[in-house]
Coordinates of C-alpha atoms and ligand atoms in Angstrom, one line a residue:
X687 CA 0.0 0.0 0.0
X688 CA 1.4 3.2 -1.2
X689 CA 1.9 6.1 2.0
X690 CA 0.0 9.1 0.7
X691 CA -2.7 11.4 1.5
X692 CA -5.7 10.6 -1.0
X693 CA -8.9 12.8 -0.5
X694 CA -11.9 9.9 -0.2
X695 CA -14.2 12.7 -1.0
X696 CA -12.6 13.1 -4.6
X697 CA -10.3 10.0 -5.2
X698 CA -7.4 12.9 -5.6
X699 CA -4.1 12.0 -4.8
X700 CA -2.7 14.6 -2.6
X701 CA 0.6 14.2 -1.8
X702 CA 2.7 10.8 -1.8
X703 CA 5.7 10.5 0.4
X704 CA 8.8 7.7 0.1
X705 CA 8.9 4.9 2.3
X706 CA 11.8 5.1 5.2
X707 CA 14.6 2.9 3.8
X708 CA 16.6 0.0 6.1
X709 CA 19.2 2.6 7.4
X710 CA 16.9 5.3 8.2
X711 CA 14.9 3.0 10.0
X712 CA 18.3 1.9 12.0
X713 CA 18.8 5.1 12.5
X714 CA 15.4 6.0 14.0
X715 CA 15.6 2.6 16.1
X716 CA 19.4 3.7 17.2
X717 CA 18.1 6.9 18.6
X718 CA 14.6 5.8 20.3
X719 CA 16.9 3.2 22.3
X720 CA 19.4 6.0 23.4
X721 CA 16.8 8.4 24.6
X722 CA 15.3 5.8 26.4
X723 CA 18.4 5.3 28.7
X724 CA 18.0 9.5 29.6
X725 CA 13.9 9.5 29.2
X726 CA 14.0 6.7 31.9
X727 CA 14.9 9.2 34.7
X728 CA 13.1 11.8 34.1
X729 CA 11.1 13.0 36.8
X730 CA 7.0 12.7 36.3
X731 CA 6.4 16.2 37.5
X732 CA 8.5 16.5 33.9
X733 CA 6.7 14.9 31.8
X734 CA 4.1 15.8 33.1
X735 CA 4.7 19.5 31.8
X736 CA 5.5 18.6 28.4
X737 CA 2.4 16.3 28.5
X738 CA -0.1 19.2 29.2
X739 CA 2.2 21.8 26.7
X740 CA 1.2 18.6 24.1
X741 CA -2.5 19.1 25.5
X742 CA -2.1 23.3 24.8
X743 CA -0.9 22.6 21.6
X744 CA -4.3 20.3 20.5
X745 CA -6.3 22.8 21.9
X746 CA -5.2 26.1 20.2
X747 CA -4.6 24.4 16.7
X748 CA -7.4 21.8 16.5
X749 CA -8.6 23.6 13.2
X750 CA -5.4 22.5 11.6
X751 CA -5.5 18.8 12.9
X752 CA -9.0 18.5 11.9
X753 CA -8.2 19.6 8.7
X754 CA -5.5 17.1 8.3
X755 CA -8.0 14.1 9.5
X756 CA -10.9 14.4 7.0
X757 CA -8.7 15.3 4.2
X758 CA -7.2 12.3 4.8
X759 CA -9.6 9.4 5.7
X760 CA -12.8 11.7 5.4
X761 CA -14.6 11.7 8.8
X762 CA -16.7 14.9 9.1
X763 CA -14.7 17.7 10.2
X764 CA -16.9 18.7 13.2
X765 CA -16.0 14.9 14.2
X766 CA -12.4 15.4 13.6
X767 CA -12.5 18.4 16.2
X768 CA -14.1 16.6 18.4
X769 CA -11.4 14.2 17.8
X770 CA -8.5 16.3 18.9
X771 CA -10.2 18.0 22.0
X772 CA -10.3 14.4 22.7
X773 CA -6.9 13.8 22.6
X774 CA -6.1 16.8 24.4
X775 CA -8.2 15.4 27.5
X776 CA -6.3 12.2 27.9
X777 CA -3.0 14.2 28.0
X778 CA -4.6 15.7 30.9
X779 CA -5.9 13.0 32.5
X780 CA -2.5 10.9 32.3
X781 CA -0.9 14.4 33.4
X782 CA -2.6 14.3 36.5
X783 CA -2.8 10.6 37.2
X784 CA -0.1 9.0 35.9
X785 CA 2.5 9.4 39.4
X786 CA -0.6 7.9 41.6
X787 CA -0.8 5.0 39.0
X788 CA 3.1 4.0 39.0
X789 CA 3.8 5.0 42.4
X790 CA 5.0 2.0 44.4
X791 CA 3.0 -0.2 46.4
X792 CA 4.1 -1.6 49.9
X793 CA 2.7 -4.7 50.9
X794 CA 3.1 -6.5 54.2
X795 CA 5.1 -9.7 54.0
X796 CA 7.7 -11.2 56.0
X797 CA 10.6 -8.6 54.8
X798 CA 11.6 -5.9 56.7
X799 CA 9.5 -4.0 53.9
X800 CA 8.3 -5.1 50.6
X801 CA 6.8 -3.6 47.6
X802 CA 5.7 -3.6 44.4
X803 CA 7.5 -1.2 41.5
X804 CA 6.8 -0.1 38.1
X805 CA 9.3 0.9 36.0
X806 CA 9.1 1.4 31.9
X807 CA 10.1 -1.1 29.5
X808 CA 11.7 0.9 27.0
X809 CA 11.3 1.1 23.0
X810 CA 7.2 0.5 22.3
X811 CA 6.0 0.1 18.6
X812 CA 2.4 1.2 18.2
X813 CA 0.8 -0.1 14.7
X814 CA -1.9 2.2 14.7
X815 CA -5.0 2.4 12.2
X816 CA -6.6 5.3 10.0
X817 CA -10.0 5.5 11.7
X818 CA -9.1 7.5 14.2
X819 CA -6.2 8.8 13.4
X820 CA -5.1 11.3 16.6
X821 CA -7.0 9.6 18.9
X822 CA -5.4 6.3 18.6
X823 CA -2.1 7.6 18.6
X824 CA -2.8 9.6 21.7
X825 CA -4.4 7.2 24.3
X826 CA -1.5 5.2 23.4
X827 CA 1.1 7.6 23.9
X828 CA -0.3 9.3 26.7
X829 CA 0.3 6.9 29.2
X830 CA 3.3 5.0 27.5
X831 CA 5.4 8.6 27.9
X832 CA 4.1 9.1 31.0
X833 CA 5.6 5.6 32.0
X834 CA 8.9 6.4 30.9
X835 CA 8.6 4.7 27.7
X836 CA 9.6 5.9 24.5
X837 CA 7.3 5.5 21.3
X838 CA 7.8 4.5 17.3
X839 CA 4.4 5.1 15.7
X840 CA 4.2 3.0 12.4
X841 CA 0.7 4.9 11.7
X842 CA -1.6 3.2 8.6
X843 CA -0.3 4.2 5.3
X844 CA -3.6 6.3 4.4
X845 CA -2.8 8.8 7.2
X846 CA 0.7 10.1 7.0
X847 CA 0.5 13.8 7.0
X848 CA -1.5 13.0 10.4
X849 CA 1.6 10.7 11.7
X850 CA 3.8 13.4 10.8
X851 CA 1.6 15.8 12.6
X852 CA 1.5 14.1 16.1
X853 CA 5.7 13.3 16.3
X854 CA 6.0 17.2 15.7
X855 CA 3.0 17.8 18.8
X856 CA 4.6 16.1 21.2
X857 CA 8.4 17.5 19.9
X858 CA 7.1 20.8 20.1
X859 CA 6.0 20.0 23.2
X860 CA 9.2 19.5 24.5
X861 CA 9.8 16.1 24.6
X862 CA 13.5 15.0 24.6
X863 CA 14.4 14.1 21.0
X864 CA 14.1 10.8 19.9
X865 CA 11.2 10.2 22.7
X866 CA 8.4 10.0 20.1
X867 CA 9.0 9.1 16.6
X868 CA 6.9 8.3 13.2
X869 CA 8.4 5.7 10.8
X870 CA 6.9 5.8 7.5
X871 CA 7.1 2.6 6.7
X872 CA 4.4 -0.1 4.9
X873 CA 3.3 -3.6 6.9
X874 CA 5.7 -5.3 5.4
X875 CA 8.6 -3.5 7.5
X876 CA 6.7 -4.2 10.9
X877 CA 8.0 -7.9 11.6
X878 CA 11.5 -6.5 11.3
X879 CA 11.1 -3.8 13.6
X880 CA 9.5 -6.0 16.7
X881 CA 12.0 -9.0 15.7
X882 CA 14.8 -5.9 16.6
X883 CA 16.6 -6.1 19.9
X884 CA 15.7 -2.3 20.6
X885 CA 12.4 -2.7 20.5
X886 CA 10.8 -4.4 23.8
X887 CA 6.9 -4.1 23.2
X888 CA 4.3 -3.4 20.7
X889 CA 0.9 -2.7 20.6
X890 CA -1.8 -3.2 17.4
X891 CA -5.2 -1.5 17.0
X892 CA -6.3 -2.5 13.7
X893 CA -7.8 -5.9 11.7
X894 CA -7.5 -9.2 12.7
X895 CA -5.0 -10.6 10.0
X896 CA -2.8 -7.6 11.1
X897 CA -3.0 -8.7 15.2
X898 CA -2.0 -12.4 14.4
X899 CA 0.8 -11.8 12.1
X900 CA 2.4 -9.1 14.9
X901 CA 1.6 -11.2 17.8
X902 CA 3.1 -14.5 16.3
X903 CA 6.2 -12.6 15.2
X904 CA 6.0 -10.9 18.9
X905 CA 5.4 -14.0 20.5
X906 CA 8.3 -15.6 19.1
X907 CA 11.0 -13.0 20.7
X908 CA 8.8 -13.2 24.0
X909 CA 7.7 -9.7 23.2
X910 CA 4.3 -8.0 25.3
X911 CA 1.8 -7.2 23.2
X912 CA -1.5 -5.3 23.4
X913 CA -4.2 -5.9 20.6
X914 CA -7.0 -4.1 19.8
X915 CA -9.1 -5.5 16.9
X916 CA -12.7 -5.4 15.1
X917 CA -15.6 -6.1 16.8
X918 CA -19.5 -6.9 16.0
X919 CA -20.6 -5.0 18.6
X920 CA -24.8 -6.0 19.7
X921 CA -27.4 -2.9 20.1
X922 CA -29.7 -4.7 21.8
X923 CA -33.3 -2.8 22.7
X924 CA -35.9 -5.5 24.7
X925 CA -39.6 -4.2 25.2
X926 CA -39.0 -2.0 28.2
X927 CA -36.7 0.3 27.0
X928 CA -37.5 4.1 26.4
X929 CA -37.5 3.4 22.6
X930 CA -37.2 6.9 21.2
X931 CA -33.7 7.4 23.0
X932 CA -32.5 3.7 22.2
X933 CA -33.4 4.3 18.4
X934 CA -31.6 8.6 18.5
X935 CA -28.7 6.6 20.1
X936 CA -28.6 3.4 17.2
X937 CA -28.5 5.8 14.6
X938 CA -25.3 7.4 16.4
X939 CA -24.0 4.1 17.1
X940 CA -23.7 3.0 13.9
X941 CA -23.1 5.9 11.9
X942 CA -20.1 7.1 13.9
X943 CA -17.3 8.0 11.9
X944 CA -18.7 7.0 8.7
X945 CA -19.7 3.8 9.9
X946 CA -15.9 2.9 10.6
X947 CA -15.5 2.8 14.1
X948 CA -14.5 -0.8 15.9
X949 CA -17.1 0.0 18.6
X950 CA -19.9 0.6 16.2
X951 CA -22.8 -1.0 17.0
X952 CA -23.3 -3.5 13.8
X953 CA -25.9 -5.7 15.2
X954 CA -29.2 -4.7 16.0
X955 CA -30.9 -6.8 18.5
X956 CA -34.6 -6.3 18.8
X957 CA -37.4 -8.2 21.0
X958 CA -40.5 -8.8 19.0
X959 CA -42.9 -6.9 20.7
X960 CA -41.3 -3.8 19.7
X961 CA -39.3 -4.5 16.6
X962 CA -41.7 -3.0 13.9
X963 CA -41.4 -0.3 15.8
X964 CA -37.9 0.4 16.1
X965 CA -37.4 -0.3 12.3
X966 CA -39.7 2.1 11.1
X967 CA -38.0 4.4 13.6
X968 CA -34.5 3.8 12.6
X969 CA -35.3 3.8 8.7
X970 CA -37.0 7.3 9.3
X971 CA -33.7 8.7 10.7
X972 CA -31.2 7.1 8.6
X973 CA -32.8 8.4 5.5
X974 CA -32.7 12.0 7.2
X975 CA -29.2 11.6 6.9
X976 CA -27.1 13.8 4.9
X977 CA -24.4 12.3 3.1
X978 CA -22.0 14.5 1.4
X979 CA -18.3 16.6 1.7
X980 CA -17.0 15.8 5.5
X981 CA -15.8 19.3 5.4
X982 CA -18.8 21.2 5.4
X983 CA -20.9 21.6 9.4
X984 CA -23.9 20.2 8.1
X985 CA -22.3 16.7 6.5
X986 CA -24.0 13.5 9.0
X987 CA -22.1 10.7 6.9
X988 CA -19.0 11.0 4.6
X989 CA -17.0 9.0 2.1
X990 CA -15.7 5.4 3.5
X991 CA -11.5 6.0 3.7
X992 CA -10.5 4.0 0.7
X993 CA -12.1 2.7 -2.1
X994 CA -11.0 -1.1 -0.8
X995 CA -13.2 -0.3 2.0
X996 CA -16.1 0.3 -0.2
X997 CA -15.3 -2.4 -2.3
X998 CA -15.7 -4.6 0.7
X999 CA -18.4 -3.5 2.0
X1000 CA -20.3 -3.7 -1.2
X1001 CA -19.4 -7.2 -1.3
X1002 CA -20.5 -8.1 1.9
X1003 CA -23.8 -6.6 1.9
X1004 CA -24.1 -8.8 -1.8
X1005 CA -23.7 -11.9 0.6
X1006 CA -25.9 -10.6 2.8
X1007 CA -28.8 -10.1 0.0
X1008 CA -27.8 -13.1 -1.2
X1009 CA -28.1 -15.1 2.3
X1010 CA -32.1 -13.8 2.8
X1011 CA -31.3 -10.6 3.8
X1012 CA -33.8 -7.7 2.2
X1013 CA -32.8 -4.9 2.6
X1014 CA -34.7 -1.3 3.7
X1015 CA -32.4 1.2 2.4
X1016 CA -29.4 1.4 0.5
X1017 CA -27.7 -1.1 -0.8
X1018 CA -25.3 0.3 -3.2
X1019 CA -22.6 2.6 -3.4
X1020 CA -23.2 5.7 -4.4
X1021 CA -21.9 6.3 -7.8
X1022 CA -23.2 9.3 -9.1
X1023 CA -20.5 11.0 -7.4
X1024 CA -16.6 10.5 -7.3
X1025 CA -15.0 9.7 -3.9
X1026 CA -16.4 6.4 -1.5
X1027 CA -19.7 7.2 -1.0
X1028 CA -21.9 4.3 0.5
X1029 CA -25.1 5.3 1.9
X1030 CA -26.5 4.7 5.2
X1031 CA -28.1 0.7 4.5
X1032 CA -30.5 -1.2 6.7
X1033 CA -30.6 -4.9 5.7
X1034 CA -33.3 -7.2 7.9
X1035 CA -34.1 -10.9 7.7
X1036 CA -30.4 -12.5 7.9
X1037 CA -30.6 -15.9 9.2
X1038 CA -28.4 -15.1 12.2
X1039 CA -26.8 -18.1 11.7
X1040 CA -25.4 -17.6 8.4
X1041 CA -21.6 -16.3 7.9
X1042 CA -22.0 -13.1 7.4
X1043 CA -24.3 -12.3 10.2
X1044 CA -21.3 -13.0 12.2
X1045 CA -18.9 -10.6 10.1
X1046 CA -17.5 -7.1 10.9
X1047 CA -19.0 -4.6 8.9
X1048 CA -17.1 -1.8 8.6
X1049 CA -19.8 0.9 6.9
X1050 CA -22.6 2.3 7.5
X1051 CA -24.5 -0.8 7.2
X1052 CA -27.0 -2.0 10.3
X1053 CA -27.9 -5.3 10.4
X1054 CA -31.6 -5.8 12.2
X1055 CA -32.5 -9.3 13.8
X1056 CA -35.4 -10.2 15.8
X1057 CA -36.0 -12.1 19.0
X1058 CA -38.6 -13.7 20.9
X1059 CA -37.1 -12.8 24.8
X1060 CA -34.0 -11.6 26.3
X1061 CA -32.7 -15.2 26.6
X1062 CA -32.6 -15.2 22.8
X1063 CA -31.6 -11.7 22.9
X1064 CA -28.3 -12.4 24.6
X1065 CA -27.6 -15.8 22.9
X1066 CA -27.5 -13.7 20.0
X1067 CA -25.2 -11.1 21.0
X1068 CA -23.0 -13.8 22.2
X1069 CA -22.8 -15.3 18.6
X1070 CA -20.0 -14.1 17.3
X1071 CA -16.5 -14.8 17.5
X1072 CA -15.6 -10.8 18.8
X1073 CA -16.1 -9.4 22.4
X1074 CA -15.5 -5.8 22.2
X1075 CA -18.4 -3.3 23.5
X1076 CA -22.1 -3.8 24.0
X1077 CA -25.1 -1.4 24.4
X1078 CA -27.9 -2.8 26.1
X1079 CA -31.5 -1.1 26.7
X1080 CA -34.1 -2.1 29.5
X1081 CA -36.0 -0.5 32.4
X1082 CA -35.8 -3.4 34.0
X1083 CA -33.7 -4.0 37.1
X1084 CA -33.7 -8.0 36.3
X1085 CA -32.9 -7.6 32.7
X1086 CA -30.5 -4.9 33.8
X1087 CA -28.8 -7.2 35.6
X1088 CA -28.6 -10.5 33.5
X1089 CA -27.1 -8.3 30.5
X1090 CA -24.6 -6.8 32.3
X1091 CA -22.7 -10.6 33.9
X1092 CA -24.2 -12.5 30.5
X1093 CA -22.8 -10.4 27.5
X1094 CA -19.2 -11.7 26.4
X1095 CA -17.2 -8.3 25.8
X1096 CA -14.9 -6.0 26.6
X1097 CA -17.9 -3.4 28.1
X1098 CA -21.7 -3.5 28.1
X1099 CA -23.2 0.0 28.1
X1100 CA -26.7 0.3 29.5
X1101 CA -29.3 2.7 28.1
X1102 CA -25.8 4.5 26.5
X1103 CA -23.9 4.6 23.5
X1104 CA -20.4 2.3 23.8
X1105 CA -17.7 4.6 23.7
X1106 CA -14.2 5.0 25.0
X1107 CA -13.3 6.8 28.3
X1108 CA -9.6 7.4 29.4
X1109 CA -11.0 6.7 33.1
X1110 CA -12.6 3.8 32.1
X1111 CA -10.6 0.6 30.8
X1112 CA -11.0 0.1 27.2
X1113 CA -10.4 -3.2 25.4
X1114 CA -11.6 -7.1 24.1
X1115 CA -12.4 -10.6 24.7
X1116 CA -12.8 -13.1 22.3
X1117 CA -10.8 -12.7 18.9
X1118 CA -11.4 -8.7 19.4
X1119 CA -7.8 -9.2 21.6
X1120 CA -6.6 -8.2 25.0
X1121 CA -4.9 -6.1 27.2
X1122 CA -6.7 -2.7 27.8
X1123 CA -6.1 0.6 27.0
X1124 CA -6.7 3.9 29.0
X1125 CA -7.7 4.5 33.0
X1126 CA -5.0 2.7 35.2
X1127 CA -5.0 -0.6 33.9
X1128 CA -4.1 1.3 30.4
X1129 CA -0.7 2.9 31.6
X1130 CA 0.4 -0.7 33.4
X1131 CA 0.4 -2.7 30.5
X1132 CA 3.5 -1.6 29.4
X1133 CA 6.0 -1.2 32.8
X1134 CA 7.5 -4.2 34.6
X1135 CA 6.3 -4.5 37.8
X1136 CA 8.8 -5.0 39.8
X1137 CA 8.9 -7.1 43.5
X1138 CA 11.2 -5.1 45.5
X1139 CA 11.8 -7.4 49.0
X1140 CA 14.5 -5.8 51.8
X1141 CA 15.0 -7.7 54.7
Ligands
NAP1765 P1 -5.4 -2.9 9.3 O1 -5.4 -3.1 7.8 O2 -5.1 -4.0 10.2 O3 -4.4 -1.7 9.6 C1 -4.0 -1.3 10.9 C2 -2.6 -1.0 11.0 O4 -1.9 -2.3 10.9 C3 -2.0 -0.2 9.8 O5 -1.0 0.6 10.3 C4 -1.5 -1.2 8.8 O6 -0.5 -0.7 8.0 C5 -1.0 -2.2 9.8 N1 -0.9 -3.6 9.2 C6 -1.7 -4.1 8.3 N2 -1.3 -5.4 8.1 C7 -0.3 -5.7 8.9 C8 0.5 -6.8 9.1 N3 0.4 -8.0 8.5 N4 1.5 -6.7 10.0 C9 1.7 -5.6 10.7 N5 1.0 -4.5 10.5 C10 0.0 -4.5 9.6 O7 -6.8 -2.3 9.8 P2 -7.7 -1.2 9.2 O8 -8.5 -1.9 8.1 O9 -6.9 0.0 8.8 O10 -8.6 -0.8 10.4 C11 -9.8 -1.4 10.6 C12 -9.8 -2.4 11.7 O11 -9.3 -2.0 12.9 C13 -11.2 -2.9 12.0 O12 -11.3 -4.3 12.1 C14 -11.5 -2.2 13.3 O13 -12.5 -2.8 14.0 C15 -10.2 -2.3 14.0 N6 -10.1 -1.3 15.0 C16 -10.1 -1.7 16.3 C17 -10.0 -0.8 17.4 C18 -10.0 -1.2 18.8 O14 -9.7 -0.4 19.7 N7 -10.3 -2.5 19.1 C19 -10.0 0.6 17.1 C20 -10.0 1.0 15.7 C21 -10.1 0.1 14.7 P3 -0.8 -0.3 6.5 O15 -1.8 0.8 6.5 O16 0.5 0.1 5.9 O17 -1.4 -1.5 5.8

């Protein structure tokens, strides 16, 4: 895949830019491993400053970033600023809570005192994908600076004026050199990089073919590694739920970022009773929709990021069709128009036990089942092979209560949309992956806790 900036909205090819070769990547590794030995000790209260100058530097130029973001993988700029004043809140949050996270922990044993240390690792690779360009980056590096750790960002290859962007934030910011660096560099290159002495850690958020071929090369060197993959995520709404806000929030839930979010939900789950309902509901507000240029404030849905995406898509909803499924709205990509248009789709009647019912789709396609009860409900949801999020809508304490220790994920959201929190762990079960991102749990994934015993 070539690295270059290629407007979705238009299919224009923006600017290209040259892969780093084998010795500039040397290089690049060479100096991430020497400013680890210095980064190591610095203080908190140090990063901590350039940390919240990184956060400053989000806030005042967010236009600019924005910009960057939908011109390059064509999310709708007002969600692109949302974006980056996202980012800047989770340098803030790691600002103020990283020392209570890492500071040490006494525990009582027989030692004349023992306790429990985290110290960084060292070089940490993040393989990072397009959807969200900043944001992934950030709640990743966040936390891993704070740590003491030093970051390589091999970013996707559809997003690398937005790579470039983020290594300059947080040198601006002040940041020892060499602390946090982009590698242009295509897949291919990644196996290399966490095979290399240097590096000590890497984490993935992206597809599932990219997680197993970085984890296996990982797991071979006895490499940590985080992984956050796709998901299916379940909207399910059984008869007691306020309806009207459970079908506002579905339509956000899917349509989120163009439909291209991991924690979209994809799979609608209704209860009989109310499921004509809901479907008339939905369908009214996905065709008020406006599809259109991501760069204009009044845009609901732009272009899918590349035109494989829409390729894919098409081709799934095909099976779909072609597995029982009939389908309410859309259908088809948009083709009167260059760029990756697909239009908000709802598709009904899948046997849910066909294959496809249990695939990712990444689009703005919902998929709409029916069930008899919430036992059926829930065996459902369970019946795919991902784990990530879950929104769940009932009025009822005993439903409440079943959904939230039945569901197999990563989170269940009740009455809520699923969406990521940096004081709330964020992460997968199942072949979404594991580790977790964000709150605590987030910035101790990558330290070594260390047993410290004096007698
Ligand atoms: P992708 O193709 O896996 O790309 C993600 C990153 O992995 C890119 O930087 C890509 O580089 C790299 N990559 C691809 N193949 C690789 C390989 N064999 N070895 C090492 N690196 C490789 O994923 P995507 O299609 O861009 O992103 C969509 C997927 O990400 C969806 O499944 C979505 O659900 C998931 N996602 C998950 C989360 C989460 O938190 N769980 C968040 C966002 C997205 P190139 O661009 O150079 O190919």
């Amino acid at each position: 895949m070539a690295i270059a900036t290629i407007n979705p909205a238009t299919g224009e090819t923006l600017k290209s830019f040259e892969p780093l070769n084998d010795a500039e990547i040397a290089a690049k590794l060479d100096l991430a491993n020497q400013a680890f030995e210095q980064y190591r000790k610095t203080s908190f209260q140090a990063r901590s400053l350039w940390l919240q100058k990184a956060a400053e530097i989000l806030e005042q130029e967010k236009a600019d970033f924005a910009k960057v973001m939908t011109l390059e993988m064509g999310k709708p700029y007002k969600a692109a600023i949302s974006e980056v004043e996202k980012c800047a809140v989770v340098c803030h949050y790691y600002t103020e809570h990283a020392a209570d996270f890492l500071a040490d922990v006494a525990v009582k044993t027989d030692a004349s005192h023992s306790f429990v240390r985290y110290q960084p690792l060292g070089v940490i690779l993040a393989v990072m994908p397009w959807n969200f360009p900043f944001w992934q980056v950030f709640r990743f590096a966040a936390p891993a600076l704070m740590a003491g750790n030093v970051g390589l960002l091999k970013h996707a290859s559809n997003v690398p004026q937005c790579a470039l962007a983020i290594a300059e934030i947080i040198q601006r910011a002040g940041f020892p050199e060499g602390v946090f660096q982009t590698l242009l560099i295509g897949a291919a290159k990644v196996a290399d990089i966490i095979s290399d002495d240097r590096v000590k850690a890497a984490t993935l958020t992206g597809s599932e073919p990219a997680g197993t071929s970085l984890a296996a090369t990982a797991g071979k060197h006895i490499k940590k590694t985080v992984l956050e993959l796709g998901g299916s995520d379940p909207f399910i709404v059984l008869a007691s739920a306020d309806l009207e806000a459970a079908v506002a929030t579905a339509t956000t839930a899917r349509m989120l970022n163009n439909g291209q979010s991991c924690i979209a939900a994809k799979r609608f789950i209704i209860e009989e009773a109310i499921a004509d309902q809901f479907e008339k509901l939905l369908l009214d507000k996905f065709l008020a929709l406006k599809v259109g240029d991501p760069m204009q404030p009044d845009t609901d849905l732009g272009p899918l990021a590349t035109p494989d995406i829409l390729q894919d898509l098409d081709q799934q909803v095909q099976v779909a069709k072609n597995s029982g499924g009939k389908v309410l709205t859309g259908g088809y990509p948009i083709s009167d128009r260059p760029g990756n248009f697909y239009p908000p789709t709802i598709i009904t009647d899948i046997p849910p036990e066909a294959p496809i019912a249990q695939e990712e789709f990444f689009g703005p396609v919902a998929l709409l089942f029916r069930v008899p009860d919430i036992d059926a409900a829930i065996k459902l949801a369970n019946a795919t092979p991902f784990g990530l999020g879950a929104s769940a809508w009932t009025t009822n304490d005993q439903e409440r209560l079943r959904l939230i220790a039945e569901i197999e994920a990563g989170a269940v959201f009740i009455n809520g949309l699923v969406k990521s929190d940096p004081r709330l762990p964020f992460g997968g079960i199942k072949r979404s992956g594991y580790g977790r991102e964000l709150s605590i749990q987030g910035i101790q994934e990558f330290v070594n806790v260390k047993t410290i015993w004096v007698k």
